[in-house]
Coordinates of C-alpha atoms in Angstrom, one line a residue:
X1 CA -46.3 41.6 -64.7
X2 CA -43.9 44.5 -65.0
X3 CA -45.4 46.0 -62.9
X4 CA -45.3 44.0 -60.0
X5 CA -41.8 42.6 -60.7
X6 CA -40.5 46.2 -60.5
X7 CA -42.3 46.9 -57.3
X8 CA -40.2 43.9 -56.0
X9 CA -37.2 45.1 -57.2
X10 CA -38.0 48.7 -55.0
X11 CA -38.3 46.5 -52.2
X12 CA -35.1 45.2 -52.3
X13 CA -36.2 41.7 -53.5
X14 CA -35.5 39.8 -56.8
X15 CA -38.0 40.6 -59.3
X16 CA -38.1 36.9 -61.1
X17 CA -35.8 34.0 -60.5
X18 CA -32.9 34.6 -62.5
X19 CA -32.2 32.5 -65.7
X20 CA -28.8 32.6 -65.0
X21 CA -28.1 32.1 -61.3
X22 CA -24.9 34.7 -60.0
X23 CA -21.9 33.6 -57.9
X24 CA -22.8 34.3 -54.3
X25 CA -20.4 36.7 -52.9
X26 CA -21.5 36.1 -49.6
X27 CA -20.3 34.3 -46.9
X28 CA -19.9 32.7 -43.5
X29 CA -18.0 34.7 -40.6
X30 CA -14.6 33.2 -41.3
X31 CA -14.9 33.7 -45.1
X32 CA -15.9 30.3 -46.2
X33 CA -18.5 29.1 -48.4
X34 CA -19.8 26.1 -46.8
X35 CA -20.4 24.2 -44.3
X36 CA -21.5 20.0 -43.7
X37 CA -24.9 19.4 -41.4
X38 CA -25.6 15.7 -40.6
X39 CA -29.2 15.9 -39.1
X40 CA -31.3 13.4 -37.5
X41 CA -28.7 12.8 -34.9
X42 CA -31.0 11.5 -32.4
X43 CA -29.3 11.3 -28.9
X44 CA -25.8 10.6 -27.2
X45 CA -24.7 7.2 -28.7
X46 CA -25.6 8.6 -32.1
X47 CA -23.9 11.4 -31.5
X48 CA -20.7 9.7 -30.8
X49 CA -20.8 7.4 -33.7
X50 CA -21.7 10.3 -36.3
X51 CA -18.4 12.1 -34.8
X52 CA -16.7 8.6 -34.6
X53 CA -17.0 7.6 -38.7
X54 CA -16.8 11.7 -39.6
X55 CA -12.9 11.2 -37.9
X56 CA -12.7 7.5 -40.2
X57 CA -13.8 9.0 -43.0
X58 CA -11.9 12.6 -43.0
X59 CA -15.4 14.3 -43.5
X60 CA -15.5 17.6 -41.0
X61 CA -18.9 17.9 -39.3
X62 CA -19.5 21.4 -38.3
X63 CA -23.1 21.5 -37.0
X64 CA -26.0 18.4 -36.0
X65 CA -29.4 18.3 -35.6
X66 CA -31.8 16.5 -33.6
X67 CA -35.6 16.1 -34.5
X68 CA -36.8 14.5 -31.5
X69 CA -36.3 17.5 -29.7
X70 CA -34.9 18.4 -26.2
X71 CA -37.8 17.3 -24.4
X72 CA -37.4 13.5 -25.0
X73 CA -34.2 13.9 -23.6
X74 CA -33.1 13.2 -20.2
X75 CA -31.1 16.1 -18.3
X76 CA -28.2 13.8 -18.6
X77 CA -28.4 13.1 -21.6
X78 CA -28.8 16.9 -22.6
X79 CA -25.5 17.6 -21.0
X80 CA -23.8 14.6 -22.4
X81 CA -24.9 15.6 -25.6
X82 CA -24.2 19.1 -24.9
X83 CA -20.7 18.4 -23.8
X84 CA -19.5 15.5 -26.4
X85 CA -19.7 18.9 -29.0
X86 CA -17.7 21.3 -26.9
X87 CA -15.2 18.2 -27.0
X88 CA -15.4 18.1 -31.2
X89 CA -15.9 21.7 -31.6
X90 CA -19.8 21.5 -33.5
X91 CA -22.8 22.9 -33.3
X92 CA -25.9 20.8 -31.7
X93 CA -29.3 21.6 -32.4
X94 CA -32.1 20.4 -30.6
X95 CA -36.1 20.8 -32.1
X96 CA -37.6 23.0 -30.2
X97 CA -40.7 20.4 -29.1
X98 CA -43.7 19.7 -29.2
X99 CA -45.9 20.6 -32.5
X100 CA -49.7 20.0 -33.4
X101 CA -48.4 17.0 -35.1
X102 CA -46.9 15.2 -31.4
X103 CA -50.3 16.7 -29.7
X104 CA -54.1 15.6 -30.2
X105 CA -54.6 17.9 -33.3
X106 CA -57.0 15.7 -35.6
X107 CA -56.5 18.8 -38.3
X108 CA -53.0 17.8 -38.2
X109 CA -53.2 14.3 -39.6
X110 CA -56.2 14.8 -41.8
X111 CA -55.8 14.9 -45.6
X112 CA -56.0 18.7 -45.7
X113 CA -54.2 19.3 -42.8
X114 CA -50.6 18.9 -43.7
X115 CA -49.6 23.1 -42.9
X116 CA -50.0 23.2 -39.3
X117 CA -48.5 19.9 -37.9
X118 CA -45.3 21.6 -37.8
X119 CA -46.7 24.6 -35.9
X120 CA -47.5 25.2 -32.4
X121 CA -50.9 24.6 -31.3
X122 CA -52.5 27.1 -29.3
X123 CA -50.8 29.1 -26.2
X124 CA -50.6 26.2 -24.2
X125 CA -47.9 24.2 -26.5
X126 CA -46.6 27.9 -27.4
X127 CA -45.5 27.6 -23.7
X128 CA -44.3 24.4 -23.9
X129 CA -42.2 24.9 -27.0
X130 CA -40.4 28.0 -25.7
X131 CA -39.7 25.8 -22.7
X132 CA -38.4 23.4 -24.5
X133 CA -35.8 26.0 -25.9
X134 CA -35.4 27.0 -22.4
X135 CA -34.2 23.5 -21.0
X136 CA -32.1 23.4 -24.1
X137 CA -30.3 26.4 -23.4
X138 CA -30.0 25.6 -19.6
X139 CA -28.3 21.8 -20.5
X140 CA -25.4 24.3 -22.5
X141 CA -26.8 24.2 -25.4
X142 CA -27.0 26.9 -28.1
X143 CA -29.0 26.0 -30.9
X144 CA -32.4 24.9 -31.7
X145 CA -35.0 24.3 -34.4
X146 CA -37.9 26.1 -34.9
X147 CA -40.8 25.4 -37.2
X148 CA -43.5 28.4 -36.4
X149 CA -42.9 31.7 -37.0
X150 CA -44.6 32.5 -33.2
X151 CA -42.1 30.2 -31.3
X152 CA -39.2 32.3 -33.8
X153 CA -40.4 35.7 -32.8
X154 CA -41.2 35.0 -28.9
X155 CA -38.1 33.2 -28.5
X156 CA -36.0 36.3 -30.6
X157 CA -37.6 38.8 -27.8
X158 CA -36.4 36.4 -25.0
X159 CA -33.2 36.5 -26.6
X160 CA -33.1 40.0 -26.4
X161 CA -34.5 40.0 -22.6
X162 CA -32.0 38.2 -21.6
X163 CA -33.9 35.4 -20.9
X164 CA -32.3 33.6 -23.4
X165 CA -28.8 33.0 -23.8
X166 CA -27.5 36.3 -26.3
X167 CA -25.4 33.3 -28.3
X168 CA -28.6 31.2 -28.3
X169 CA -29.0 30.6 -32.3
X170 CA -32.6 29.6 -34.1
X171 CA -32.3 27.3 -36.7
X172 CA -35.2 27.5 -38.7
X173 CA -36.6 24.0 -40.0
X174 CA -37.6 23.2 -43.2
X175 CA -40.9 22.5 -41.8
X176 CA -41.5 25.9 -41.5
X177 CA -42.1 26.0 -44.9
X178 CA -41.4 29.5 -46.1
X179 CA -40.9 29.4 -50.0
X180 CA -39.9 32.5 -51.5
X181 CA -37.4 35.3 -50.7
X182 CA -40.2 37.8 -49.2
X183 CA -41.8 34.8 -47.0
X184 CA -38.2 33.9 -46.2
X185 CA -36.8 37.7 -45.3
X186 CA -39.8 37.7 -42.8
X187 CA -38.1 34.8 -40.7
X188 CA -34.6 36.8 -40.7
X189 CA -36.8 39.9 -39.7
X190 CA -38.1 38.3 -36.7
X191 CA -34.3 36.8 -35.4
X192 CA -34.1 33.7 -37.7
X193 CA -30.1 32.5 -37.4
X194 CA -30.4 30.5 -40.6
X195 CA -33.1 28.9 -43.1
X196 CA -33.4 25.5 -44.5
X197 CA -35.2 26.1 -47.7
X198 CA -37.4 23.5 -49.1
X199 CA -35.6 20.3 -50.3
X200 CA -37.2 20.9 -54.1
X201 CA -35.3 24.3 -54.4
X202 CA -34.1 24.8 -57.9
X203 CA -31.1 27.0 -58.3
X204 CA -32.7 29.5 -59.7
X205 CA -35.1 29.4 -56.9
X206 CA -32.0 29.1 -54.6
X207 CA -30.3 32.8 -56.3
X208 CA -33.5 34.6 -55.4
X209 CA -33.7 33.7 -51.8
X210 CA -30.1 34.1 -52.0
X211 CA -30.4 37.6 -53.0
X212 CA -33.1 38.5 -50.4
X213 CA -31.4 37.3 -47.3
X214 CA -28.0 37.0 -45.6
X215 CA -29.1 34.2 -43.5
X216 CA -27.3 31.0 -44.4
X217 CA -29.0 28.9 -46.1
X218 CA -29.3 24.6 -45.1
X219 CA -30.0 23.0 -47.9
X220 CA -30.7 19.1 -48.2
X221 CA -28.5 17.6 -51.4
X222 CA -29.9 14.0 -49.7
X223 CA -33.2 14.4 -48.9
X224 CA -35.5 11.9 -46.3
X225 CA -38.1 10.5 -48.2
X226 CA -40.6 12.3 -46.8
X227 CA -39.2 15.4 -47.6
X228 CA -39.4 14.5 -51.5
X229 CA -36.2 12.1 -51.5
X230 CA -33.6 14.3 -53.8
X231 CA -30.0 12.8 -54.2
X232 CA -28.3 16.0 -55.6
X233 CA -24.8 14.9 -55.3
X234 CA -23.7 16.0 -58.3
X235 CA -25.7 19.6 -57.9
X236 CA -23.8 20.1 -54.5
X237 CA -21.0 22.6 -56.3
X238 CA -23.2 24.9 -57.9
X239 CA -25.6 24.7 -54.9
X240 CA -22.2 25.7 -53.3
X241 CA -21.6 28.3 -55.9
X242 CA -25.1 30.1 -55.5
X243 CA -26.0 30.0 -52.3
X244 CA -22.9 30.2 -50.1
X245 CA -22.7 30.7 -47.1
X246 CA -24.4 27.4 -47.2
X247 CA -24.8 24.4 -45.1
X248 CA -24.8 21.4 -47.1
X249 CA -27.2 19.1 -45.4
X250 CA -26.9 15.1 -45.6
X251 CA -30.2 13.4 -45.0
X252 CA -30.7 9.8 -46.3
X253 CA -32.7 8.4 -48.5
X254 CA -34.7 5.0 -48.2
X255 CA -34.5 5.1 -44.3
X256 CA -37.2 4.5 -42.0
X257 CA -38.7 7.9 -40.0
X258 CA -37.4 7.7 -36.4
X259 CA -39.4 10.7 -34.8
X260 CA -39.7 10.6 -32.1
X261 CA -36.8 8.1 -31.2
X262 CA -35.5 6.9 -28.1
X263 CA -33.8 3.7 -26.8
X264 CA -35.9 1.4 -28.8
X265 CA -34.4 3.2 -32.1
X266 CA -31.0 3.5 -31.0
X267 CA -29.5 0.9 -33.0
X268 CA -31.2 1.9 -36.4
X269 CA -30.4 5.8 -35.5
X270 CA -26.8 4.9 -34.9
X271 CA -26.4 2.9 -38.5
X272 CA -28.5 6.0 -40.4
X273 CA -26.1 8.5 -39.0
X274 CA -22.9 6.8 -39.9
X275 CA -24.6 6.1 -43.5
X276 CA -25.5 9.9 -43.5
X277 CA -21.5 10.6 -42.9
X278 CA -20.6 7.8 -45.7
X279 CA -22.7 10.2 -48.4
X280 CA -21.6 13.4 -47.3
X281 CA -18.2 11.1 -48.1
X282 CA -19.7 10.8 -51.6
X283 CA -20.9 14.1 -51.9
X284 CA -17.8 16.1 -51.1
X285 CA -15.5 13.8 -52.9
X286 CA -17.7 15.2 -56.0
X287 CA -17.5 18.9 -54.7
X288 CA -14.3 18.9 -54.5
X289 CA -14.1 17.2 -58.5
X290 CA -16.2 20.0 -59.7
X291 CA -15.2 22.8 -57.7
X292 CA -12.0 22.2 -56.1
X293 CA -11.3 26.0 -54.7
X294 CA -14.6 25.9 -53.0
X295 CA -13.8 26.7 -49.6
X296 CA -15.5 24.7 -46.3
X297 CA -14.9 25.9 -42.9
X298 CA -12.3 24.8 -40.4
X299 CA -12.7 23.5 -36.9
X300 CA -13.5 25.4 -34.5
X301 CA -15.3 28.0 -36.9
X302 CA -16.1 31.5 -36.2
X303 CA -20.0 32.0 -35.7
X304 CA -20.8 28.0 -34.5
X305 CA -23.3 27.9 -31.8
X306 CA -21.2 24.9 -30.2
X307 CA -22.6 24.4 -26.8
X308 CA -20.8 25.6 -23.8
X309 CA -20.0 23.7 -20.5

């Protein structure tokens, strides 16, 4: 395998991943090493109560996401939504919507099927997807999720047409499912703004991407259950350590799947998201036991995509 592992190496990627993962020198804009994501927040009155116990609890929020996407939003709610963050200085990002999963894809939910219900199916929902992103951006909004590596590079050249807003960021979901620094490097190639690695990541695994790319990375420590269901609370300083700049991502455990949510939901979404901010409570308390000079990002922070008015 020498052979191949040095070939890497010309490359610029990591030839193996390392036995002993490095300090990440890297970091965010304004120097820090991490930053807290609470996702799943699924509409205004979510929204409100995530920022709402964040304030209770002294935990500082610096980006949300949405999985619902923008399109089961209203056009008020997008601008309430949109505006609630200018107000607390965060970034919201919406899922750029729909997918073969939320279409009549019988592939999709079929035993085999599992890699393309996160992508978009044929031009059609290509269209609709980038539209999606394109009613984002119009509510104010500068963020969104992306699952397929289409939508990501389409999207990128809108971006650069001006067609998109030029602060108009692409969160790349862990849906995607990239899973290794040469898959991942191609999603920062085509205009990725950062990548949520898969929720099984070891740290090893997490120093080789690490190496490979600039791109923050978002990295469950609390995954949903459907996503594995890791609690790595007491990981969250080395993942810290390895992979900074890094957003340290709170999903929950033992909780119901909401997509796609609405009014119906509402209720159930608003108690996950506060439970959401209670362990990122938990986990920080233990970051800051086990790495107390770790450094987090204050509000407003250079290099947010908060929305704009």
């Amino acid at each position: 395998m020498r052979a191949t592992r040095e070939f890497l190496r010309s490359a610029g990627l990591p030839g193996g991943d390392p036995d002993a993962p490095a300090t990440s020198r890297k970091r965010f804009p304004d120097g820090s090493q991490y930053r807290v994501e609470i996702p799943s927040v699924e509409g205004p009155d979510v929204l409100e109560a995530v920022l709402a116990e964040a304030a209770a609890r002294r935990v500082v929020v610096h980006r949300v996401s949405q999985g619902s996407g923008g399109m089961l939003l209203t056009d008020g709610e997008l601008r309430a939504m949109a505006v609630t963050a200018v107000d607390a200085a965060v970034e919201l990002s919406l899922f750029a919507r729909p997918v073969a999963a939320w279409d009549t894809s019988a592939l999709s939910t079929a035993p085999g099927g599992g890699p393309v219900a996160a992508q978009a199916r044929g031009t059609e929902q290509l269209v609709h997807a980038l539209e999606d992103v394109r009613r984002t951006a119009e509510a104010g909004i500068r963020s969104v999720l992306i699952t397929d590596l289409g939508v990501l590079s389409v999207a990128s050249r809108m971006r650069e047409a001006g067609e998109l807003p030029a602060g108009m960021r692409f969160k790349i979901s862990v849906q995607m499912g990239l899973a290794n620094p040469a898959s991942i490097r191609i999603a920062e190639d085509l205009g990725a703004d950062s990548y949520n690695v898969p929720t099984d990541f070891t740290l090893p695994q997490l120093a080789a991407v690490r190496a490979a790319t600039d791109l923050p990375l978002d990295v469950y420590v609390e995954a949903p259950d459907d996503m594995g269901g890791f609690v790595r609370h007491y990981e969250i300083a080395e993942i810290v350590r390895v992979a900074a700049p890094v957003y340290v991502k709170f999903g929950l455990r033992n909780a119901p799947n909401i997509y796609p949510s609405g009014l119906h939901l509402t209720p159930t979404a608003v108690a996950l998201g506060r439970e959401r901010v209670r362990r990122a409570r938990i986990g920080l308390d233990l970051l800051h036991r086990y790495a107390p000079d770790a450094v987090a990002s204050t509000l407003p922070a250079e290099g947010l995509a908060v929305p704009v008015r």
